[in-house]
Coordinates of C-alpha atoms in Angstrom, one line a residue:
X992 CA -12.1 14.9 15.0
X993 CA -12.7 12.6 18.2
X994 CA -8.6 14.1 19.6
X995 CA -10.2 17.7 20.0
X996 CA -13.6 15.9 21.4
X997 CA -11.4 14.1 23.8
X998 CA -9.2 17.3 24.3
X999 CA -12.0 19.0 25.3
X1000 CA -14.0 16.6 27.8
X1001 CA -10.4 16.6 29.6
X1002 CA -10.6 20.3 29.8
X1003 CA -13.9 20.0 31.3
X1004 CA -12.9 17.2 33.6
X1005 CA -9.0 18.9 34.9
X1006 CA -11.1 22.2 36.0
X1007 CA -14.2 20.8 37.6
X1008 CA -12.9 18.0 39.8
X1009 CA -11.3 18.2 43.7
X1010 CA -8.7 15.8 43.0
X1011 CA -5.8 17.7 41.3
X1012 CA -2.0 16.0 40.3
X1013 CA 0.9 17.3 40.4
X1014 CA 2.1 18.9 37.2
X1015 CA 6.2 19.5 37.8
X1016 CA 8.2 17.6 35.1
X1017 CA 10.8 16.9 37.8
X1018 CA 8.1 15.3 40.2
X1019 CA 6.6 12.7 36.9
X1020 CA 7.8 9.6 38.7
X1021 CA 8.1 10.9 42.0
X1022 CA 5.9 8.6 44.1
X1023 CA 5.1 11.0 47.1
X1024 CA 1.8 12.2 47.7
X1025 CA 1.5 16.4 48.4
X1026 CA -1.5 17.9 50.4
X1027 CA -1.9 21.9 49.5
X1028 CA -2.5 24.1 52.1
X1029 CA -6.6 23.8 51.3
X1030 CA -6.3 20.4 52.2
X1031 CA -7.0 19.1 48.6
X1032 CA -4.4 15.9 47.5
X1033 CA -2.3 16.1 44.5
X1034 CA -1.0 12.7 43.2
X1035 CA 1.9 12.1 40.7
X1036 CA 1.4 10.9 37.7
X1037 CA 3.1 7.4 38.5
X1038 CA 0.6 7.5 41.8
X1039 CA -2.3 7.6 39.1
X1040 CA -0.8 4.7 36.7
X1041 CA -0.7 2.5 40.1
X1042 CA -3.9 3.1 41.7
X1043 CA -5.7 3.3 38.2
X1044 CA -4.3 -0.8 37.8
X1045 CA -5.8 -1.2 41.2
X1046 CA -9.4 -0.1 40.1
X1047 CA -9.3 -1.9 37.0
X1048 CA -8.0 -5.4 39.0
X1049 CA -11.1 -4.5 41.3
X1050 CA -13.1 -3.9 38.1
X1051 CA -13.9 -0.6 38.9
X1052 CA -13.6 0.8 35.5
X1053 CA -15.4 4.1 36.2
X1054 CA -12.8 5.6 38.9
X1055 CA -10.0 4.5 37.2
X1056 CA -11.0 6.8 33.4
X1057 CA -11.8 9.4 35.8
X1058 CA -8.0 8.9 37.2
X1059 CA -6.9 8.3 34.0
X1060 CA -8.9 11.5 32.2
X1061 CA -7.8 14.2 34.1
X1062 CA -4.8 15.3 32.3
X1063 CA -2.2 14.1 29.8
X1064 CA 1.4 13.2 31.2
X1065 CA 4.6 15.0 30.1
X1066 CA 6.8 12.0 30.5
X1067 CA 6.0 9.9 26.8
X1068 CA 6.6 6.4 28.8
X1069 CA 3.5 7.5 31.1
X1070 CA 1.7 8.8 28.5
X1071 CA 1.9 5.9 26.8
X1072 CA 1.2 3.7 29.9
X1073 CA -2.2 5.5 30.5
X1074 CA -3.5 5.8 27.0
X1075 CA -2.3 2.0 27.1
X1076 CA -4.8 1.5 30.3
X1077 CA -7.8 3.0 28.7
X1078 CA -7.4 1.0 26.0
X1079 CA -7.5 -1.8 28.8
X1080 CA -11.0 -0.3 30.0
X1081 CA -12.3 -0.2 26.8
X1082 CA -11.5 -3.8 25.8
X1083 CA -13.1 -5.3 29.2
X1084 CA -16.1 -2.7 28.6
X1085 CA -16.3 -4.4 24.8
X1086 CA -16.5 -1.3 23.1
X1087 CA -13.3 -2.6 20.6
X1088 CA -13.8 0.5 18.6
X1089 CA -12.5 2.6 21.0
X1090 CA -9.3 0.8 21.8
X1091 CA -8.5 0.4 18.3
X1092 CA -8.8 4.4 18.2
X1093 CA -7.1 4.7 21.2
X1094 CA -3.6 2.1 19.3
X1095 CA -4.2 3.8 16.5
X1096 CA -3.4 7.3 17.9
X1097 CA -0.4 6.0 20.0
X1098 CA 1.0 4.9 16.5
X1099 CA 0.1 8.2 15.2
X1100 CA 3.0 9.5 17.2
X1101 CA 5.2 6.8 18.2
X1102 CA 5.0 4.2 15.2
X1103 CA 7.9 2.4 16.3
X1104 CA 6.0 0.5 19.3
X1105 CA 5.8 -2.8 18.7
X1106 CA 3.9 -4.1 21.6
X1107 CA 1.2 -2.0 20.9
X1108 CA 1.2 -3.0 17.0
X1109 CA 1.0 -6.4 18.1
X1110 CA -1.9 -5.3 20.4
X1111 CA -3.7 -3.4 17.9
X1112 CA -3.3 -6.2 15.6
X1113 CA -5.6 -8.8 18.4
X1114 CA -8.1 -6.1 18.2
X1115 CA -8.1 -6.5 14.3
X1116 CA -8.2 -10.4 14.7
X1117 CA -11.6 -9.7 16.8
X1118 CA -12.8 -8.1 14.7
X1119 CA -12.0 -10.6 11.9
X1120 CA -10.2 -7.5 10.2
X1121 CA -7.9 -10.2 8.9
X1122 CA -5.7 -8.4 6.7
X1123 CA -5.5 -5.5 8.8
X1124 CA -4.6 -7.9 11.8
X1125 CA -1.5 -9.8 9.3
X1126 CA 0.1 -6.1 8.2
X1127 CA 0.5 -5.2 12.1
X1128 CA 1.2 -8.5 13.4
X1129 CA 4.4 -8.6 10.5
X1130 CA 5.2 -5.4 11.4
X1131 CA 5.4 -6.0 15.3
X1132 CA 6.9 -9.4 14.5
X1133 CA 10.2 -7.3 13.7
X1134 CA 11.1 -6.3 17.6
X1135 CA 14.4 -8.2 18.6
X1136 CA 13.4 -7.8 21.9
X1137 CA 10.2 -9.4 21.8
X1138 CA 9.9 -12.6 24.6
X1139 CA 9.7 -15.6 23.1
X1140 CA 5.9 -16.3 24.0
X1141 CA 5.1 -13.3 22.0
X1142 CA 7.1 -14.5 19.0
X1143 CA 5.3 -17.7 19.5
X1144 CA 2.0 -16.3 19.8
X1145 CA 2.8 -14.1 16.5
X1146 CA 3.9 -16.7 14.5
X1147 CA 0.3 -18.8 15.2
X1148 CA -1.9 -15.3 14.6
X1149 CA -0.1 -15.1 11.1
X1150 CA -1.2 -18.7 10.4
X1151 CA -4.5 -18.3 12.0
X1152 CA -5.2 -14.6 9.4
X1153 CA -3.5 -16.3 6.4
X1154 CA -6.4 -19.3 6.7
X1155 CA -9.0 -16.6 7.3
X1156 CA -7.7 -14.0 5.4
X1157 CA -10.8 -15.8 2.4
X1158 CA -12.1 -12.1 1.2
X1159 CA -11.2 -8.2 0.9
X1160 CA -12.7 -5.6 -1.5
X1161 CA -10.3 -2.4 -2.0
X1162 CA -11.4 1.3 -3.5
X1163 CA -9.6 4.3 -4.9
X1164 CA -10.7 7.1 -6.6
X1165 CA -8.6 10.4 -7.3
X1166 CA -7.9 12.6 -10.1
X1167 CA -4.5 12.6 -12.0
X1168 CA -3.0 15.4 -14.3
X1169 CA -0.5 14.0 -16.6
X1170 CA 1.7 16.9 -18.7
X1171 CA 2.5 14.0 -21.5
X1172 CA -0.6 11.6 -21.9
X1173 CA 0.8 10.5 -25.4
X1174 CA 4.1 9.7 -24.3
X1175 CA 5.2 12.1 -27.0
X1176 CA 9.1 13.5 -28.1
X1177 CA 7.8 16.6 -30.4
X1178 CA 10.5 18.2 -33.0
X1179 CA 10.8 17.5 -36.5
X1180 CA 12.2 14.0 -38.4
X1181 CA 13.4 14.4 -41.5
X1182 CA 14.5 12.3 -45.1
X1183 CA 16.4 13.1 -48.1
X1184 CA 14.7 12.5 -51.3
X1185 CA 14.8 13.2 -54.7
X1186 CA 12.7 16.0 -54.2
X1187 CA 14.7 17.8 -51.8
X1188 CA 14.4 16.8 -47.4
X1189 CA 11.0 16.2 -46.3
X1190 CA 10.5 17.0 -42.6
X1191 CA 7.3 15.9 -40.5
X1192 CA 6.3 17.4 -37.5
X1193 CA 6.1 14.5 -34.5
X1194 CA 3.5 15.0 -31.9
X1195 CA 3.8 17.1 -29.1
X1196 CA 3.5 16.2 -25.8
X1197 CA -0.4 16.9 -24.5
X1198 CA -1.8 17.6 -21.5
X1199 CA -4.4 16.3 -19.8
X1200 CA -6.4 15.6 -15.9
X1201 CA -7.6 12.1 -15.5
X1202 CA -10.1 10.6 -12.9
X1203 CA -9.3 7.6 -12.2
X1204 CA -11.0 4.5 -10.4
X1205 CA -10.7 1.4 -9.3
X1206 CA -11.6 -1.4 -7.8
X1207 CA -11.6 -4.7 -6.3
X1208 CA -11.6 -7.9 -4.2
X1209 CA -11.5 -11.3 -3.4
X1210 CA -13.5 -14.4 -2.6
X1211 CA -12.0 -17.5 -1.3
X1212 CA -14.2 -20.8 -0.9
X1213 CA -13.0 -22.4 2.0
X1214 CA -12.9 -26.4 1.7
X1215 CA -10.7 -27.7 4.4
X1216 CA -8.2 -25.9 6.7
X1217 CA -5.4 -25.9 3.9
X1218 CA -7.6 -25.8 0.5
X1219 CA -9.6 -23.1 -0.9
X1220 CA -11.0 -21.7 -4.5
X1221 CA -10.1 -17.8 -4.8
X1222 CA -11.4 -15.8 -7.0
X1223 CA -10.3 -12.2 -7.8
X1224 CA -11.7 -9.3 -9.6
X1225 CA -10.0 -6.0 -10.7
X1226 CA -11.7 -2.9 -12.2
X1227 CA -9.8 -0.1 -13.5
X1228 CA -11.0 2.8 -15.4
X1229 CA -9.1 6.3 -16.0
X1230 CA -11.3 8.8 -17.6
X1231 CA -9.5 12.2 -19.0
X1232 CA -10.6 15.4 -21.2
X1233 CA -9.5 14.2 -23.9
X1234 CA -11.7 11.2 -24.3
X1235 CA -9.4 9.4 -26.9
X1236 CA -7.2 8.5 -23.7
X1237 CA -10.0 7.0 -21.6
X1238 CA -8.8 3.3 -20.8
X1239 CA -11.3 0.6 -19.2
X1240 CA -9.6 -2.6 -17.8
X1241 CA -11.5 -5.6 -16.5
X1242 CA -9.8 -8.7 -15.1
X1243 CA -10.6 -11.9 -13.4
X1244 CA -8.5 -14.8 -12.0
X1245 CA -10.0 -17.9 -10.6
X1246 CA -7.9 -21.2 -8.9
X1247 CA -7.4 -23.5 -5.6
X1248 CA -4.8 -22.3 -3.8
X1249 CA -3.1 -24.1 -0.8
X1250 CA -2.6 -22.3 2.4
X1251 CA 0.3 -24.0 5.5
X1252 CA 1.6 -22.4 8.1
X1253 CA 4.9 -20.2 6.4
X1254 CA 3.4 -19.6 3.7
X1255 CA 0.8 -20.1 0.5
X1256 CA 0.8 -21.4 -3.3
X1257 CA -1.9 -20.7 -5.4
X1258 CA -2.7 -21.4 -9.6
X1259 CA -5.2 -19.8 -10.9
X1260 CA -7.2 -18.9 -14.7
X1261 CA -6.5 -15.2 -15.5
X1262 CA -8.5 -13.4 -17.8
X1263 CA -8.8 -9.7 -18.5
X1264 CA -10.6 -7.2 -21.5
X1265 CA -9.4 -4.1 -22.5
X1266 CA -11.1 -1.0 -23.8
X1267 CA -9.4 2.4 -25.1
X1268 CA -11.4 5.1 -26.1
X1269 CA -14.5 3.5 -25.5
X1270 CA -13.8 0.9 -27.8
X1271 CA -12.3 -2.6 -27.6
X1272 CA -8.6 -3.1 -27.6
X1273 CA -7.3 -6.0 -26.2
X1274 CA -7.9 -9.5 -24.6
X1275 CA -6.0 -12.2 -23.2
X1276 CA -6.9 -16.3 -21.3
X1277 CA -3.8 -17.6 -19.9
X1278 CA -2.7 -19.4 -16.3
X1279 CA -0.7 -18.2 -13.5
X1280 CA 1.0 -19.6 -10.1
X1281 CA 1.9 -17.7 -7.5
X1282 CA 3.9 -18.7 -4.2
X1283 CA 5.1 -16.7 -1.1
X1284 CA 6.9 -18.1 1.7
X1285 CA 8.0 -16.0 5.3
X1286 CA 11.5 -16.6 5.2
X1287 CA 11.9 -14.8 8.9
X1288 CA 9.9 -12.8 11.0
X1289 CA 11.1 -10.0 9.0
X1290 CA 11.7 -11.5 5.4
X1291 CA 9.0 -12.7 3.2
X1292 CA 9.2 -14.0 -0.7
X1293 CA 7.8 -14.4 -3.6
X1294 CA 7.8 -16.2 -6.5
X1295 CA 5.3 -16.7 -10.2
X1296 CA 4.7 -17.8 -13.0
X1297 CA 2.6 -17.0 -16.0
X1298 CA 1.8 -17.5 -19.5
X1299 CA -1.3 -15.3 -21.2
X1300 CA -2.4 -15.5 -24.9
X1301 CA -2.9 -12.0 -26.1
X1302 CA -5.0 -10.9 -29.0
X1303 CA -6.0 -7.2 -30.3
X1304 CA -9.1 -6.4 -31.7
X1305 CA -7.6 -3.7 -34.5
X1306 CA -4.5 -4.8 -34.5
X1307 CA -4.3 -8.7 -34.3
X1308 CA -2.6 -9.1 -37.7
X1309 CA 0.7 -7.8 -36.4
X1310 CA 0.6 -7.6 -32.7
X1311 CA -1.5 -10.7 -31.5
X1312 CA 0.4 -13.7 -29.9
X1313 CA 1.4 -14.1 -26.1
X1314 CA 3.5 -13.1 -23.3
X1315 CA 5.5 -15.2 -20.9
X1316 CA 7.0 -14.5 -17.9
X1317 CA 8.4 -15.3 -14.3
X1318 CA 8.3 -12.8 -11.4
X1319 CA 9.8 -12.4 -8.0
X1320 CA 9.1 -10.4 -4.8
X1321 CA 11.0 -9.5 -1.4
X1322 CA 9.5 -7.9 1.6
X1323 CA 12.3 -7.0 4.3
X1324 CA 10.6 -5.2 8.0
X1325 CA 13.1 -3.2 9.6
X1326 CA 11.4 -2.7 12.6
X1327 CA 7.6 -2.1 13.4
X1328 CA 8.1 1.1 11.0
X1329 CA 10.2 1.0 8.0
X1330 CA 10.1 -1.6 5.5
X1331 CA 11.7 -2.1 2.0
X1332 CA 10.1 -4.2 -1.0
X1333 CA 12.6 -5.1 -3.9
X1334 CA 10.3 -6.8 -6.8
X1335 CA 12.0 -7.8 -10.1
X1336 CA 10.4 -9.5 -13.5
X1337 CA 11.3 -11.0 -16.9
X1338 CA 9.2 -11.2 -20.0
X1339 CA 8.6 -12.6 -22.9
X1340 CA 6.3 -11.2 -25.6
X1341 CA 6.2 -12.8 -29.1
X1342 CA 3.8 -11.2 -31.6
X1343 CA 2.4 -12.2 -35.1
X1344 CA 4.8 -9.8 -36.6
X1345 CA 8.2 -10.7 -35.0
X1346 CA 9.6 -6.9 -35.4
X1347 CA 7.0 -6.2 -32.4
X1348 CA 8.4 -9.4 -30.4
X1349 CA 10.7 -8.3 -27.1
X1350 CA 12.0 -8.8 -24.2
X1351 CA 11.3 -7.4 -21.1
X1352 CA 13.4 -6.9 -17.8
X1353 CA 12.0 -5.0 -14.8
X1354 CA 13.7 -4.1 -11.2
X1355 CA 12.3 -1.6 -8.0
X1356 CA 13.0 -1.0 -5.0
X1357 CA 10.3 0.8 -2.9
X1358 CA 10.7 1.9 1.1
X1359 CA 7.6 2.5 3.2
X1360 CA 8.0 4.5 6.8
X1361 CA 5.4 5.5 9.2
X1362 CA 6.5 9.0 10.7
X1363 CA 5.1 10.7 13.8
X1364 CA 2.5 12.6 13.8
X1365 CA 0.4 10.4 11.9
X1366 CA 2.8 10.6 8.2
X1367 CA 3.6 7.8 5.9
X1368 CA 6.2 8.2 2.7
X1369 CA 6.9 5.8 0.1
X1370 CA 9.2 6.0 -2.4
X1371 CA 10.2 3.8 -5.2
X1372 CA 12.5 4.1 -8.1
X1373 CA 12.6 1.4 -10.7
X1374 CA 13.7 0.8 -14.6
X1375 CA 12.7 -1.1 -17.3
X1376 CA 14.7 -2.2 -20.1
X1377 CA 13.0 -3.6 -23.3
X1378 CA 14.8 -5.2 -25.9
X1379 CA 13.0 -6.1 -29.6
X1380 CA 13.9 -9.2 -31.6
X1381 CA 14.1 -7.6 -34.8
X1382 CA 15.6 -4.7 -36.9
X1383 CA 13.2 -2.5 -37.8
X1384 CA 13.3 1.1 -40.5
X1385 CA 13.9 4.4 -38.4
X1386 CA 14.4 7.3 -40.0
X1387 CA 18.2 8.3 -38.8
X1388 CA 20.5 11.0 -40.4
X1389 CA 18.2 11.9 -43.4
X1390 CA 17.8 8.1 -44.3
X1391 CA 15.8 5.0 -43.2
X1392 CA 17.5 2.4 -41.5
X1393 CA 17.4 -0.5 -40.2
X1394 CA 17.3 -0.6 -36.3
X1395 CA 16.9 -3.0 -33.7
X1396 CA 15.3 -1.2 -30.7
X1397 CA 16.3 -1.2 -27.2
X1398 CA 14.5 0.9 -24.5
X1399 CA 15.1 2.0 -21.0
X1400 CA 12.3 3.9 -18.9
X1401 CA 13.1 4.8 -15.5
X1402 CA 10.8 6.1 -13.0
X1403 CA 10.5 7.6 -9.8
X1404 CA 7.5 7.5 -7.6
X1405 CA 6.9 9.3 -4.2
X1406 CA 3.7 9.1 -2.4
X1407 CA 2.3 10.5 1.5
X1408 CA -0.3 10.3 3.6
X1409 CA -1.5 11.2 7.0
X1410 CA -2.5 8.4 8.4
X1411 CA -4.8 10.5 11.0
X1412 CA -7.3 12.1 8.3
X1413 CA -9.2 9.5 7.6
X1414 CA -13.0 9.3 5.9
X1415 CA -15.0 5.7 6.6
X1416 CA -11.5 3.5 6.8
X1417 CA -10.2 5.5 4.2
X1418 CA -7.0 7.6 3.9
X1419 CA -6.0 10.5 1.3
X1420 CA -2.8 10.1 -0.9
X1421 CA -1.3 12.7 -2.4
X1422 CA 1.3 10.8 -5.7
X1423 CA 3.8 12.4 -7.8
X1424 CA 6.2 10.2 -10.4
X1425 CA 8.4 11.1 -13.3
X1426 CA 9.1 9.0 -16.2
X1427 CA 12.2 9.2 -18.3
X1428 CA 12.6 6.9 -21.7
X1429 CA 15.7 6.9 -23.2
X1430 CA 15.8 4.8 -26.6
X1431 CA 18.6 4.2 -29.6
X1432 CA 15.9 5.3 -31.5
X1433 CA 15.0 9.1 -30.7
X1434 CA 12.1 9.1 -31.9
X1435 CA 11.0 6.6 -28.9
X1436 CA 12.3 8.5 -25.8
X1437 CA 9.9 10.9 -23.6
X1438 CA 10.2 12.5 -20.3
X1439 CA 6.7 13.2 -18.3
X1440 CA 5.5 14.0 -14.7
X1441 CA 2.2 13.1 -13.4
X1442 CA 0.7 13.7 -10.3
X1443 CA -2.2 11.4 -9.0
X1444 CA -4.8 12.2 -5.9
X1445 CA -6.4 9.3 -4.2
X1446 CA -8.3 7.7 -2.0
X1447 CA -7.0 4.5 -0.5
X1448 CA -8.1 1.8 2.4
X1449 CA -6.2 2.3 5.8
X1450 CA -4.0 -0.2 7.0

């Protein structure tokens, strides 16, 4: 890894040069120079910061990384300050690589630094890393104490990467063991008939190991400085070892979409196709609008809208017809670290057969924080409630009866990272979430734990 690289050249460099420092924690800012007794100077470490500046104002960029190499400081403020300088170097050198390196590993440890966030985030706007350059620019954006300039200047970059921001392509890949792929309750259900109760056994739960990927990106045409035409494409596929839970989705979305400077609203044609166990399932042509809207420099919403025709290639005569529904999202920065996102929807689904029509109602609440040492949690709980039009025959207390359903599946999800292990831009994430369904009808309800391994981009 290029830290023990580094950590090694400034070995190399501390024991083979004439010009030692002075290593006492008491004398970090002490501004004094001391001569040993062999003649040979020793400069503090606030003595190096200074005369380093000087070099690089007199654009002599070689003495001041051999200043700035020799050791590491113990005071984090200095250490900062001279990581921060050869991040300077490197910038007026061009090699923007290494300064985004050099940010990067000051976040590693100290995520909570929002003037380096917001520098990191120029880099990223150099490098036309637009969406990379908007997720540390909204994340900086949250410092009370930033000058109003900065704020300023912020508030433009976000325009400037939300009118550039006209393509992305995303990968995961990971495996996934689930210990109840069915969604299964097991145990017996029995009915009382003239020939005595008959019991049936109900499936058990199975296990199984998925590999799952997916896939995707986006394309927008630009036409003016406001209008473009996006289009979006998302591949998913989960693969298990037990084949009959293998699930293929393909979906694509295509619309103009109107960009200004707090915010963007976008309509598009959605389509997607559906395959379980390798053979067609489902398929659905409908329309959606979207709109988000920076409330703050630390609140963002959301909002949309959509309406998709369903139909089912086995089981159209009962379950075909189409879903409705209206969405919203909020995105609240705490500071350059910590952030929450609360996102809530209702739907509408009204089949052929109107004992499979429902109602839908989803709430979560998910909070992201970058740690030190390079660490990144997430958690998110969230419930779903499901409520279907019509009564329905369960079998209940030896009898079938007539029940109208309601559902409620909770789950909880908690992923981490380490932001510093890292494989071409990407980042390994390590998932684990537990589902519980509770029902009026027992028959319905499930408990299962899955844990998921993947692959994701680096932000």
């Amino acid at each position: 890894m290029k830290f023990f690289k580094y950590f090694y050249i400034f070995f190399f460099i501390c024991f083979s040069s004439n010009l030692v420092y002075a290593s006492d924690s008491k004398n970090q800012g002490d501004n004094s120079v001391v001569v040993a007794k062999d003649g040979v100077i020793s400069l503090t470490p606030v003595q190096i910061i200074n005369l380093s500046k000087k070099f690089i104002e007199d654009k002599n960029f070689h003495d001041a990384k051999m200043l700035l190499l020799k050791s590491s400081f113990n005071v984090l403020e200095l250490e900062i300050e001279r990581l921060h300088l050869l991040a300077q170097i490197a910038i007026l050198e061009d090699n923007i690589d290494t300064a985004i390196d050099i940010y990067r590993f000051i976040l590693d440890y100290q995520p909570n630094i929002s003037s380096i966030r917001f520098k990191l985030a120029q880099l990223y706007m150099l490098k036309k890393s637009w969406y990379k350059a908007d997720y540390h620019f909204r994340l900086a954006a949250t410092d009370k104490g930033l000058p109003d300039e900065v704020k300023m200047e912020i508030a433009k970059a976000l325009f400037i990467t939300r009118q550039n921001k006209n393509w992305n392509i995303w990968f995961n890949i990971g495996a996934a063991p689930d210990n109840n792929i069915n969604n299964a309750q097991s145990g017996e259900q029995c009915i009382a008939t003239i020939f005595g109760v008959l019991c049936n056994q109900l499936p058990y739960p199975e296990k199984a190991i998925g590999f799952n990927t997916s896939f995707g990106g986006n394309y927008e045409f630009i036409l003016n400085d406001n209008w473009r035409i996006r289009n979006e494409l998302v591949v998913s596929n989960s693969m298990y070892d037990k084949n009959e839970y293998d699930d293929l989705y393909i979906g694509y979305n295509i619309g103009p979409k109107y960009v200004f400077r707090k915010g963007e609203v976008a309509s598009y044609l959605t389509t997607y196709r559906r395959w379980l166990d390798h053979s067609p399932y489902s398929y659905s042509v409908g329309v959606r609008v979207d709109a988000n809207y920076d409330l703050t420099n630390r609140l963002s919403v959301g909002a949309g809208l959509r309406f998709s025709p369903t139909f089912y290639d086995d089981y159209g005569d009962y379950l075909d017809g189409n879903v409705s529904g209206i969405d919203s999202r909020l995105v609240y920065s705490f500071d350059a670290s910590k952030y929450i996102i609360f996102r809530n929807y209702y739907e509408m689904e009204k089949t052929e057969d109107p004992i499979y029509s429902n109602n839908r109602f989803f709430l979560s609440l998910g909070f992201g924080i970058e740690l030190p040492y390079g660490f990144f949690v997430y958690l998110e709980p969230s419930v779903l409630f499901t409520d279907y039009k019509e009564e329905r025959p369960f079998i209940k207390d030896l009898s079938f009866e007539n029940i109208k359903e309601e559902d409620i599946t909770r789950k909880y999800m908690i992923s981490f990272s380490n932001r510093k292990i890292k494989f071409w831009g990407f980042t390994p994430t390590f998932s684990y979430t537990y589902t519980n369904k509770s029902s009026n009808v027992w028959q319905r309800e499930y408990k299962k734990s899955a844990f998921e391994f993947t692959i994701n981009q680096r932000f």
